[in-house]
């Protein structure tokens, strides 16, 4: 199975939002953004992909993070340094952003303490560096509870559920198979709009094809794999 990244409508909206924040026109007005949606919609993969394709930096999830830990991670991604003191981190962030303004993508921001979110707002405001907060739906309520943060959100992208068309296209790219509409519908229904069950189904179907020697996916095979999941 090929390791394919599918550019869905969600991903296109995400990329457009980040490109807008990167543009110097975003120096006028706020440059904070928020990306939300249930787990499994592809938010993290979109963020990681964007960071590999551009100069943006991706801050991976960590359940317990203090403001200085977040600052050290940002500093490390910018220039591979991890100063101990927050003042040193801020000085480096300021210098690096003055050289090259880069988007900071913070994953699982919904799990950050409010003081971390406030610190990111301060960094955004002080150094004009765009910050994208990525998280599940709880992030919306947390941001809304602080007017200082919510009033500075320039864009909010909500990741919609995976579509049946997304499922069919993924199988075409990853397995080189054209799914029968009923098979795509069955996989889509079981996924409940999330990517992880789609990936699990693809792995199971590939395994079934190798075991049976079949070269094409049929509805009976799909039904069997989905029942076994």
PDB file of C-alpha atoms in Angstrom:
ATOM      1  CA  UNK A   1       0.000   0.000   0.000  1.00  0.00           C
ATOM      2  CA  UNK A   2       1.343   3.421  -0.926  1.00  0.00           C
ATOM      3  CA  UNK A   3       1.727   6.026   1.801  1.00  0.00           C
ATOM      4  CA  UNK A   4      -0.422   8.736   0.231  1.00  0.00           C
ATOM      5  CA  UNK A   5      -1.430  12.147   1.543  1.00  0.00           C
ATOM      6  CA  UNK A   6      -4.807  13.189   0.170  1.00  0.00           C
ATOM      7  CA  UNK A   7      -5.451  16.878  -0.397  1.00  0.00           C
ATOM      8  CA  UNK A   8      -9.073  17.074   0.675  1.00  0.00           C
ATOM      9  CA  UNK A   9     -11.221  20.204   0.820  1.00  0.00           C
ATOM     10  CA  UNK A  10     -10.188  20.481   4.497  1.00  0.00           C
ATOM     11  CA  UNK A  11      -6.510  20.467   3.577  1.00  0.00           C
ATOM     12  CA  UNK A  12      -6.984  23.062   0.844  1.00  0.00           C
ATOM     13  CA  UNK A  13      -8.746  25.401   3.300  1.00  0.00           C
ATOM     14  CA  UNK A  14      -5.974  24.831   5.832  1.00  0.00           C
ATOM     15  CA  UNK A  15      -3.250  25.607   3.298  1.00  0.00           C
ATOM     16  CA  UNK A  16      -5.023  28.737   2.081  1.00  0.00           C
ATOM     17  CA  UNK A  17      -5.390  29.993   5.639  1.00  0.00           C
ATOM     18  CA  UNK A  18      -1.697  29.454   6.408  1.00  0.00           C
ATOM     19  CA  UNK A  19      -0.659  31.119   3.140  1.00  0.00           C
ATOM     20  CA  UNK A  20      -2.767  34.142   4.084  1.00  0.00           C
ATOM     21  CA  UNK A  21      -1.053  34.340   7.472  1.00  0.00           C
ATOM     22  CA  UNK A  22       2.381  34.076   5.859  1.00  0.00           C
ATOM     23  CA  UNK A  23       1.643  36.959   3.520  1.00  0.00           C
ATOM     24  CA  UNK A  24       2.854  40.369   4.665  1.00  0.00           C
ATOM     25  CA  UNK A  25      -0.720  41.652   4.309  1.00  0.00           C
ATOM     26  CA  UNK A  26      -1.541  39.814   7.557  1.00  0.00           C
ATOM     27  CA  UNK A  27       0.661  42.348   9.372  1.00  0.00           C
ATOM     28  CA  UNK A  28      -2.447  44.507   9.147  1.00  0.00           C
ATOM     29  CA  UNK A  29      -4.899  43.165  11.687  1.00  0.00           C
ATOM     30  CA  UNK A  30      -4.695  39.990  13.798  1.00  0.00           C
ATOM     31  CA  UNK A  31      -2.547  37.013  12.791  1.00  0.00           C
ATOM     32  CA  UNK A  32      -3.815  34.304  15.135  1.00  0.00           C
ATOM     33  CA  UNK A  33      -5.824  31.448  13.622  1.00  0.00           C
ATOM     34  CA  UNK A  34      -7.651  28.387  14.901  1.00  0.00           C
ATOM     35  CA  UNK A  35      -8.235  24.954  13.373  1.00  0.00           C
ATOM     36  CA  UNK A  36     -10.747  22.682  15.104  1.00  0.00           C
ATOM     37  CA  UNK A  37     -12.567  19.392  14.632  1.00  0.00           C
ATOM     38  CA  UNK A  38     -12.948  15.972  16.271  1.00  0.00           C
ATOM     39  CA  UNK A  39      -9.992  13.591  16.429  1.00  0.00           C
ATOM     40  CA  UNK A  40      -9.344  11.689  13.214  1.00  0.00           C
ATOM     41  CA  UNK A  41     -10.315  14.418  10.768  1.00  0.00           C
ATOM     42  CA  UNK A  42      -6.728  14.939   9.562  1.00  0.00           C
ATOM     43  CA  UNK A  43      -5.838  18.206  11.327  1.00  0.00           C
ATOM     44  CA  UNK A  44      -2.448  17.053  12.593  1.00  0.00           C
ATOM     45  CA  UNK A  45      -1.457  15.473   9.292  1.00  0.00           C
ATOM     46  CA  UNK A  46      -2.385  18.666   7.454  1.00  0.00           C
ATOM     47  CA  UNK A  47      -0.267  20.720   9.868  1.00  0.00           C
ATOM     48  CA  UNK A  48       2.733  18.396   9.656  1.00  0.00           C
ATOM     49  CA  UNK A  49       2.474  18.273   5.880  1.00  0.00           C
ATOM     50  CA  UNK A  50       2.320  22.061   5.597  1.00  0.00           C
ATOM     51  CA  UNK A  51       5.421  22.387   7.789  1.00  0.00           C
ATOM     52  CA  UNK A  52       7.382  20.000   5.555  1.00  0.00           C
ATOM     53  CA  UNK A  53       6.313  21.837   2.393  1.00  0.00           C
ATOM     54  CA  UNK A  54       6.973  25.396   3.638  1.00  0.00           C
ATOM     55  CA  UNK A  55       9.050  27.322   6.188  1.00  0.00           C
ATOM     56  CA  UNK A  56       6.310  26.932   8.824  1.00  0.00           C
ATOM     57  CA  UNK A  57       7.248  25.199  12.077  1.00  0.00           C
ATOM     58  CA  UNK A  58       5.202  22.421  13.670  1.00  0.00           C
ATOM     59  CA  UNK A  59       5.016  22.034  17.467  1.00  0.00           C
ATOM     60  CA  UNK A  60       3.908  18.446  18.200  1.00  0.00           C
ATOM     61  CA  UNK A  61       1.487  17.447  20.968  1.00  0.00           C
ATOM     62  CA  UNK A  62       2.564  16.999  24.581  1.00  0.00           C
ATOM     63  CA  UNK A  63      -0.030  16.687  27.340  1.00  0.00           C
ATOM     64  CA  UNK A  64       1.930  18.560  30.014  1.00  0.00           C
ATOM     65  CA  UNK A  65       3.605  21.709  28.730  1.00  0.00           C
ATOM     66  CA  UNK A  66       4.504  24.891  30.589  1.00  0.00           C
ATOM     67  CA  UNK A  67       4.919  28.250  28.814  1.00  0.00           C
ATOM     68  CA  UNK A  68       8.700  27.975  28.920  1.00  0.00           C
ATOM     69  CA  UNK A  69       8.554  24.446  27.466  1.00  0.00           C
ATOM     70  CA  UNK A  70       6.495  25.731  24.538  1.00  0.00           C
ATOM     71  CA  UNK A  71       8.917  28.637  24.047  1.00  0.00           C
ATOM     72  CA  UNK A  72      11.874  26.233  24.022  1.00  0.00           C
ATOM     73  CA  UNK A  73      10.174  24.028  21.433  1.00  0.00           C
ATOM     74  CA  UNK A  74       9.458  27.020  19.196  1.00  0.00           C
ATOM     75  CA  UNK A  75      13.047  28.222  19.566  1.00  0.00           C
ATOM     76  CA  UNK A  76      14.401  24.776  18.748  1.00  0.00           C
ATOM     77  CA  UNK A  77      12.293  24.489  15.599  1.00  0.00           C
ATOM     78  CA  UNK A  78      13.437  27.954  14.504  1.00  0.00           C
ATOM     79  CA  UNK A  79      17.179  27.557  15.009  1.00  0.00           C
ATOM     80  CA  UNK A  80      17.935  24.251  16.820  1.00  0.00           C
ATOM     81  CA  UNK A  81      18.639  25.960  20.144  1.00  0.00           C
ATOM     82  CA  UNK A  82      16.909  25.319  23.493  1.00  0.00           C
ATOM     83  CA  UNK A  83      17.815  28.079  25.958  1.00  0.00           C
ATOM     84  CA  UNK A  84      16.922  27.445  29.595  1.00  0.00           C
ATOM     85  CA  UNK A  85      15.443  30.853  30.325  1.00  0.00           C
ATOM     86  CA  UNK A  86      12.279  32.197  28.704  1.00  0.00           C
ATOM     87  CA  UNK A  87      13.892  35.614  28.156  1.00  0.00           C
ATOM     88  CA  UNK A  88      16.572  34.021  25.978  1.00  0.00           C
ATOM     89  CA  UNK A  89      13.921  32.122  24.030  1.00  0.00           C
ATOM     90  CA  UNK A  90      11.951  35.297  23.403  1.00  0.00           C
ATOM     91  CA  UNK A  91      15.047  37.159  22.217  1.00  0.00           C
ATOM     92  CA  UNK A  92      15.848  34.399  19.721  1.00  0.00           C
ATOM     93  CA  UNK A  93      12.247  34.181  18.504  1.00  0.00           C
ATOM     94  CA  UNK A  94      12.245  37.939  17.948  1.00  0.00           C
ATOM     95  CA  UNK A  95      15.526  37.830  15.999  1.00  0.00           C
ATOM     96  CA  UNK A  96      14.475  34.845  13.880  1.00  0.00           C
ATOM     97  CA  UNK A  97      11.054  36.276  13.041  1.00  0.00           C
ATOM     98  CA  UNK A  98      12.681  39.570  12.034  1.00  0.00           C
ATOM     99  CA  UNK A  99      14.831  37.637   9.536  1.00  0.00           C
ATOM    100  CA  UNK A 100      12.073  35.386   8.214  1.00  0.00           C
ATOM    101  CA  UNK A 101       8.471  35.575   9.391  1.00  0.00           C
ATOM    102  CA  UNK A 102       7.251  31.987   9.764  1.00  0.00           C
ATOM    103  CA  UNK A 103       3.933  30.407  10.750  1.00  0.00           C
ATOM    104  CA  UNK A 104       3.932  28.547  14.080  1.00  0.00           C
ATOM    105  CA  UNK A 105       1.568  25.538  14.078  1.00  0.00           C
ATOM    106  CA  UNK A 106       0.734  24.398  17.617  1.00  0.00           C
ATOM    107  CA  UNK A 107      -0.920  20.963  17.717  1.00  0.00           C
ATOM    108  CA  UNK A 108      -3.388  19.841  20.419  1.00  0.00           C
ATOM    109  CA  UNK A 109      -3.651  23.429  21.637  1.00  0.00           C
ATOM    110  CA  UNK A 110      -6.923  22.461  23.336  1.00  0.00           C
ATOM    111  CA  UNK A 111      -4.843  20.615  25.973  1.00  0.00           C
ATOM    112  CA  UNK A 112      -2.608  23.591  26.768  1.00  0.00           C
ATOM    113  CA  UNK A 113      -3.107  25.489  30.001  1.00  0.00           C
ATOM    114  CA  UNK A 114      -4.607  28.944  29.573  1.00  0.00           C
ATOM    115  CA  UNK A 115      -1.312  30.565  30.575  1.00  0.00           C
ATOM    116  CA  UNK A 116       0.297  28.846  27.560  1.00  0.00           C
ATOM    117  CA  UNK A 117      -2.390  30.182  25.234  1.00  0.00           C
ATOM    118  CA  UNK A 118      -1.918  33.659  26.698  1.00  0.00           C
ATOM    119  CA  UNK A 119       1.830  33.365  26.202  1.00  0.00           C
ATOM    120  CA  UNK A 120       1.343  32.415  22.539  1.00  0.00           C
ATOM    121  CA  UNK A 121      -0.899  35.441  22.122  1.00  0.00           C
ATOM    122  CA  UNK A 122       1.815  37.623  23.627  1.00  0.00           C
ATOM    123  CA  UNK A 123       4.471  36.165  21.304  1.00  0.00           C
ATOM    124  CA  UNK A 124       2.183  36.670  18.325  1.00  0.00           C
ATOM    125  CA  UNK A 125       1.524  40.265  19.265  1.00  0.00           C
ATOM    126  CA  UNK A 126       5.051  41.192  20.255  1.00  0.00           C
ATOM    127  CA  UNK A 127       6.905  39.689  17.298  1.00  0.00           C
ATOM    128  CA  UNK A 128       4.160  39.678  14.609  1.00  0.00           C
ATOM    129  CA  UNK A 129       4.631  35.957  14.099  1.00  0.00           C
ATOM    130  CA  UNK A 130       1.533  34.100  12.847  1.00  0.00           C
ATOM    131  CA  UNK A 131       0.293  31.383  15.225  1.00  0.00           C
ATOM    132  CA  UNK A 132      -2.174  28.627  14.319  1.00  0.00           C
ATOM    133  CA  UNK A 133      -3.840  26.825  17.233  1.00  0.00           C
ATOM    134  CA  UNK A 134      -4.852  23.287  16.216  1.00  0.00           C
ATOM    135  CA  UNK A 135      -7.159  21.257  18.442  1.00  0.00           C
ATOM    136  CA  UNK A 136     -10.413  19.449  19.062  1.00  0.00           C
ATOM    137  CA  UNK A 137     -13.728  21.222  19.570  1.00  0.00           C
ATOM    138  CA  UNK A 138     -12.954  22.151  23.207  1.00  0.00           C
ATOM    139  CA  UNK A 139     -10.478  24.687  21.839  1.00  0.00           C
ATOM    140  CA  UNK A 140     -13.344  26.873  20.595  1.00  0.00           C
ATOM    141  CA  UNK A 141     -14.775  27.272  24.075  1.00  0.00           C
ATOM    142  CA  UNK A 142     -11.391  27.924  25.658  1.00  0.00           C
ATOM    143  CA  UNK A 143     -10.548  30.622  23.123  1.00  0.00           C
ATOM    144  CA  UNK A 144     -14.010  32.186  23.420  1.00  0.00           C
ATOM    145  CA  UNK A 145     -13.578  32.441  27.195  1.00  0.00           C
ATOM    146  CA  UNK A 146     -10.713  34.910  26.769  1.00  0.00           C
ATOM    147  CA  UNK A 147     -11.664  37.998  24.823  1.00  0.00           C
ATOM    148  CA  UNK A 148      -7.991  38.966  24.505  1.00  0.00           C
ATOM    149  CA  UNK A 149      -7.460  35.802  22.463  1.00  0.00           C
ATOM    150  CA  UNK A 150     -10.778  35.431  20.632  1.00  0.00           C
ATOM    151  CA  UNK A 151     -10.713  39.007  19.334  1.00  0.00           C
ATOM    152  CA  UNK A 152      -7.362  38.288  17.684  1.00  0.00           C
ATOM    153  CA  UNK A 153      -8.458  35.209  15.724  1.00  0.00           C
ATOM    154  CA  UNK A 154      -8.163  36.138  12.054  1.00  0.00           C
ATOM    155  CA  UNK A 155      -9.375  32.838  10.599  1.00  0.00           C
ATOM    156  CA  UNK A 156     -11.128  29.752  11.954  1.00  0.00           C
ATOM    157  CA  UNK A 157     -11.106  26.567   9.871  1.00  0.00           C
ATOM    158  CA  UNK A 158     -13.422  23.753  10.943  1.00  0.00           C
ATOM    159  CA  UNK A 159     -12.407  20.329   9.610  1.00  0.00           C
ATOM    160  CA  UNK A 160     -15.508  18.710   8.113  1.00  0.00           C
ATOM    161  CA  UNK A 161     -16.068  14.914   8.109  1.00  0.00           C
ATOM    162  CA  UNK A 162     -14.316  12.742   5.531  1.00  0.00           C
ATOM    163  CA  UNK A 163     -16.534  12.346   2.474  1.00  0.00           C
ATOM    164  CA  UNK A 164     -17.328   9.240   0.426  1.00  0.00           C
ATOM    165  CA  UNK A 165     -15.413  10.848  -2.434  1.00  0.00           C
ATOM    166  CA  UNK A 166     -12.374  11.208  -0.146  1.00  0.00           C
ATOM    167  CA  UNK A 167     -12.597   7.490   0.678  1.00  0.00           C
ATOM    168  CA  UNK A 168     -12.771   6.452  -2.976  1.00  0.00           C
ATOM    169  CA  UNK A 169      -9.876   8.729  -3.932  1.00  0.00           C
ATOM    170  CA  UNK A 170      -7.737   7.430  -1.063  1.00  0.00           C
ATOM    171  CA  UNK A 171      -8.186   3.817  -2.206  1.00  0.00           C
ATOM    172  CA  UNK A 172      -7.346   4.791  -5.761  1.00  0.00           C
ATOM    173  CA  UNK A 173      -4.113   6.480  -4.661  1.00  0.00           C
ATOM    174  CA  UNK A 174      -3.010   4.097  -1.904  1.00  0.00           C
ATOM    175  CA  UNK A 175      -4.065   0.730  -3.371  1.00  0.00           C
ATOM    176  CA  UNK A 176      -4.540   1.606  -7.029  1.00  0.00           C
ATOM    177  CA  UNK A 177      -8.114   0.323  -6.776  1.00  0.00           C
ATOM    178  CA  UNK A 178     -11.398   1.777  -7.992  1.00  0.00           C
ATOM    179  CA  UNK A 179     -13.960   1.124  -5.281  1.00  0.00           C
ATOM    180  CA  UNK A 180     -17.500   0.168  -6.201  1.00  0.00           C
ATOM    181  CA  UNK A 181     -19.805   2.964  -4.955  1.00  0.00           C
ATOM    182  CA  UNK A 182     -21.479   0.558  -2.497  1.00  0.00           C
ATOM    183  CA  UNK A 183     -18.088  -0.448  -1.092  1.00  0.00           C
ATOM    184  CA  UNK A 184     -17.010   3.186  -0.727  1.00  0.00           C
ATOM    185  CA  UNK A 185     -20.324   3.947   0.955  1.00  0.00           C
ATOM    186  CA  UNK A 186     -19.900   1.063   3.430  1.00  0.00           C
ATOM    187  CA  UNK A 187     -16.368   2.156   4.387  1.00  0.00           C
ATOM    188  CA  UNK A 188     -17.471   5.774   4.650  1.00  0.00           C
ATOM    189  CA  UNK A 189     -20.409   4.843   6.876  1.00  0.00           C
ATOM    190  CA  UNK A 190     -18.190   2.851   9.247  1.00  0.00           C
ATOM    191  CA  UNK A 191     -15.583   5.627   9.392  1.00  0.00           C
ATOM    192  CA  UNK A 192     -18.108   8.127  10.796  1.00  0.00           C
ATOM    193  CA  UNK A 193     -16.220  10.863   9.017  1.00  0.00           C
ATOM    194  CA  UNK A 194     -12.765  10.053  10.443  1.00  0.00           C
ATOM    195  CA  UNK A 195      -9.624   9.015   8.576  1.00  0.00           C
ATOM    196  CA  UNK A 196      -8.287   6.385  10.974  1.00  0.00           C
ATOM    197  CA  UNK A 197     -11.058   3.799  10.333  1.00  0.00           C
ATOM    198  CA  UNK A 198     -10.557   4.380   6.573  1.00  0.00           C
ATOM    199  CA  UNK A 199      -6.849   3.603   6.934  1.00  0.00           C
ATOM    200  CA  UNK A 200      -7.604   0.546   9.076  1.00  0.00           C
ATOM    201  CA  UNK A 201     -10.063  -0.701   6.436  1.00  0.00           C
ATOM    202  CA  UNK A 202      -7.498  -0.173   3.664  1.00  0.00           C
ATOM    203  CA  UNK A 203      -4.878  -2.190   5.569  1.00  0.00           C
ATOM    204  CA  UNK A 204      -7.375  -5.000   6.200  1.00  0.00           C
ATOM    205  CA  UNK A 205      -8.534  -5.062   2.582  1.00  0.00           C
ATOM    206  CA  UNK A 206      -4.968  -5.149   1.276  1.00  0.00           C
ATOM    207  CA  UNK A 207      -4.258  -8.073   3.609  1.00  0.00           C
ATOM    208  CA  UNK A 208      -7.385  -9.883   2.389  1.00  0.00           C
ATOM    209  CA  UNK A 209      -6.412  -9.352  -1.254  1.00  0.00           C
ATOM    210  CA  UNK A 210      -2.970 -10.859  -0.687  1.00  0.00           C
ATOM    211  CA  UNK A 211      -4.418 -13.821   1.227  1.00  0.00           C
ATOM    212  CA  UNK A 212      -7.062 -14.575  -1.422  1.00  0.00           C
ATOM    213  CA  UNK A 213      -4.921 -13.826  -4.455  1.00  0.00           C
ATOM    214  CA  UNK A 214      -7.575 -11.470  -5.805  1.00  0.00           C
ATOM    215  CA  UNK A 215      -6.436  -8.420  -7.754  1.00  0.00           C
ATOM    216  CA  UNK A 216      -9.628  -6.402  -7.402  1.00  0.00           C
ATOM    217  CA  UNK A 217     -11.676  -5.339  -4.402  1.00  0.00           C
ATOM    218  CA  UNK A 218     -15.213  -6.714  -4.267  1.00  0.00           C
ATOM    219  CA  UNK A 219     -18.123  -5.827  -2.015  1.00  0.00           C
ATOM    220  CA  UNK A 220     -18.054  -9.209  -0.241  1.00  0.00           C
ATOM    221  CA  UNK A 221     -14.422  -8.654   0.764  1.00  0.00           C
ATOM    222  CA  UNK A 222     -15.145  -5.149   2.031  1.00  0.00           C
ATOM    223  CA  UNK A 223     -18.121  -6.374   4.067  1.00  0.00           C
ATOM    224  CA  UNK A 224     -16.030  -9.156   5.627  1.00  0.00           C
ATOM    225  CA  UNK A 225     -13.162  -6.777   6.558  1.00  0.00           C
ATOM    226  CA  UNK A 226     -15.530  -4.214   8.042  1.00  0.00           C
ATOM    227  CA  UNK A 227     -17.327  -6.831  10.148  1.00  0.00           C
ATOM    228  CA  UNK A 228     -13.996  -8.081  11.450  1.00  0.00           C
ATOM    229  CA  UNK A 229     -12.808  -4.593  12.434  1.00  0.00           C
TER     230      UNK A 229
END
